[in-house]
């Protein structure tokens, strides 16, 4: 079974702090993704990566950056956290085809005060 | 970008009842996934279904790609079926895939 883990289930940070969210997958998947989930808005893609050291912007990249130094690990970085970044953050991974089914981690609920 | 609409937004069922959830999308897609988000926030894969019908126990899904919709059927519902059901459509881009999610159907199954 695919396993995607995230570093924290709950996180509370102060405005202006630098925040790191980490995601690790154990299935040698090439593709990794970061989403945020907000009530009424569903899941929205922040960034994704198709390979080590490679990244592409999703639909809402503003205020975020990412890092992928190893194939199994994909980090989401909030350079200066703001209250409007309070959300549920979900990481996912998938193969590079022919089947692109995405598998999700348990999520990190981030509160910025 | 592609639009994904789910209906109904909310649904309350008595245990044992059947239901149908619908997902409409505005453009051609490579594939479609259905997920169940449990009360703890975990997204659980239900179906990966570009077209046709698949069944898994009490759940089945049908995607009619030419008409741009998918249906998720839940039969003999149980309280453990409660949660949010999402459909997500897959678009191939560059070297991989992107998912666009609908806003979900909140299901509550009561005794």
PDB file of C-alpha atoms in Angstrom, chain B residues 10-71:
ATOM      1  CA  UNK B  10     -25.412  18.112   1.508  1.00  0.00           C
ATOM      2  CA  UNK B  11     -27.239  14.838   2.040  1.00  0.00           C
ATOM      3  CA  UNK B  12     -28.754  13.191   5.093  1.00  0.00           C
ATOM      4  CA  UNK B  13     -29.708   9.516   4.907  1.00  0.00           C
ATOM      5  CA  UNK B  14     -31.155   6.925   7.195  1.00  0.00           C
ATOM      6  CA  UNK B  15     -28.967   3.878   7.616  1.00  0.00           C
ATOM      7  CA  UNK B  16     -29.753   1.332   4.914  1.00  0.00           C
ATOM      8  CA  UNK B  17     -30.824   3.882   2.307  1.00  0.00           C
ATOM      9  CA  UNK B  18     -29.260   4.218  -1.146  1.00  0.00           C
ATOM     10  CA  UNK B  19     -27.924   7.409  -2.704  1.00  0.00           C
ATOM     11  CA  UNK B  20     -26.446   8.824  -5.881  1.00  0.00           C
ATOM     12  CA  UNK B  21     -23.871  11.604  -5.941  1.00  0.00           C
ATOM     13  CA  UNK B  22     -23.170  13.471  -9.159  1.00  0.00           C
ATOM     14  CA  UNK B  23     -20.073  15.160 -10.580  1.00  0.00           C
ATOM     15  CA  UNK B  24     -20.253  17.347 -13.703  1.00  0.00           C
ATOM     16  CA  UNK B  25     -17.172  18.734 -15.422  1.00  0.00           C
ATOM     17  CA  UNK B  26     -16.850  21.380 -18.084  1.00  0.00           C
ATOM     18  CA  UNK B  27     -14.190  19.977 -20.421  1.00  0.00           C
ATOM     19  CA  UNK B  28     -12.525  16.777 -21.591  1.00  0.00           C
ATOM     20  CA  UNK B  29     -10.378  15.099 -18.949  1.00  0.00           C
ATOM     21  CA  UNK B  30      -7.797  12.345 -18.858  1.00  0.00           C
ATOM     22  CA  UNK B  31      -9.274  10.627 -15.837  1.00  0.00           C
ATOM     23  CA  UNK B  32     -11.442  11.071 -12.773  1.00  0.00           C
ATOM     24  CA  UNK B  33     -11.040  10.086  -9.133  1.00  0.00           C
ATOM     25  CA  UNK B  34     -13.586   9.762  -6.335  1.00  0.00           C
ATOM     26  CA  UNK B  35     -12.458  10.235  -2.726  1.00  0.00           C
ATOM     27  CA  UNK B  36     -14.054   9.922   0.685  1.00  0.00           C
ATOM     28  CA  UNK B  37     -12.753  12.287   3.347  1.00  0.00           C
ATOM     29  CA  UNK B  38     -13.312  10.805   6.774  1.00  0.00           C
ATOM     30  CA  UNK B  39     -14.019  12.903   9.903  1.00  0.00           C
ATOM     31  CA  UNK B  40     -10.274  13.019  10.677  1.00  0.00           C
ATOM     32  CA  UNK B  41      -9.508  14.642   7.327  1.00  0.00           C
ATOM     33  CA  UNK B  42      -7.903  11.677   5.559  1.00  0.00           C
ATOM     34  CA  UNK B  43      -8.741  11.383   1.874  1.00  0.00           C
ATOM     35  CA  UNK B  44      -9.405   7.780   0.970  1.00  0.00           C
ATOM     36  CA  UNK B  45      -9.264   6.667  -2.649  1.00  0.00           C
ATOM     37  CA  UNK B  46     -12.529   5.139  -3.837  1.00  0.00           C
ATOM     38  CA  UNK B  47     -12.315   4.947  -7.621  1.00  0.00           C
ATOM     39  CA  UNK B  48      -9.979   5.883 -10.450  1.00  0.00           C
ATOM     40  CA  UNK B  49     -12.385   5.806 -13.373  1.00  0.00           C
ATOM     41  CA  UNK B  50     -11.953   7.525 -16.780  1.00  0.00           C
ATOM     42  CA  UNK B  51     -15.031   5.865 -18.243  1.00  0.00           C
ATOM     43  CA  UNK B  52     -17.390   2.965 -17.702  1.00  0.00           C
ATOM     44  CA  UNK B  53     -18.470   1.438 -14.419  1.00  0.00           C
ATOM     45  CA  UNK B  54     -16.541   0.043 -11.472  1.00  0.00           C
ATOM     46  CA  UNK B  55     -17.797  -1.565  -8.291  1.00  0.00           C
ATOM     47  CA  UNK B  56     -16.229  -2.037  -4.892  1.00  0.00           C
ATOM     48  CA  UNK B  57     -18.519  -3.616  -2.323  1.00  0.00           C
ATOM     49  CA  UNK B  58     -21.477  -1.323  -1.626  1.00  0.00           C
ATOM     50  CA  UNK B  59     -19.994   1.445  -3.743  1.00  0.00           C
ATOM     51  CA  UNK B  60     -19.976   1.782  -7.487  1.00  0.00           C
ATOM     52  CA  UNK B  61     -19.103   4.548  -9.908  1.00  0.00           C
ATOM     53  CA  UNK B  62     -19.973   5.332 -13.493  1.00  0.00           C
ATOM     54  CA  UNK B  63     -18.245   7.896 -15.681  1.00  0.00           C
ATOM     55  CA  UNK B  64     -19.705   8.987 -19.019  1.00  0.00           C
ATOM     56  CA  UNK B  65     -16.795  10.973 -20.422  1.00  0.00           C
ATOM     57  CA  UNK B  66     -18.582  11.985 -23.624  1.00  0.00           C
ATOM     58  CA  UNK B  67     -21.301  13.673 -21.568  1.00  0.00           C
ATOM     59  CA  UNK B  68     -18.866  14.978 -18.942  1.00  0.00           C
ATOM     60  CA  UNK B  69     -20.289  13.532 -15.772  1.00  0.00           C
ATOM     61  CA  UNK B  70     -19.689  10.831 -13.211  1.00  0.00           C
ATOM     62  CA  UNK B  71     -21.973   9.228 -10.641  1.00  0.00           C
TER      63      UNK B  71
END
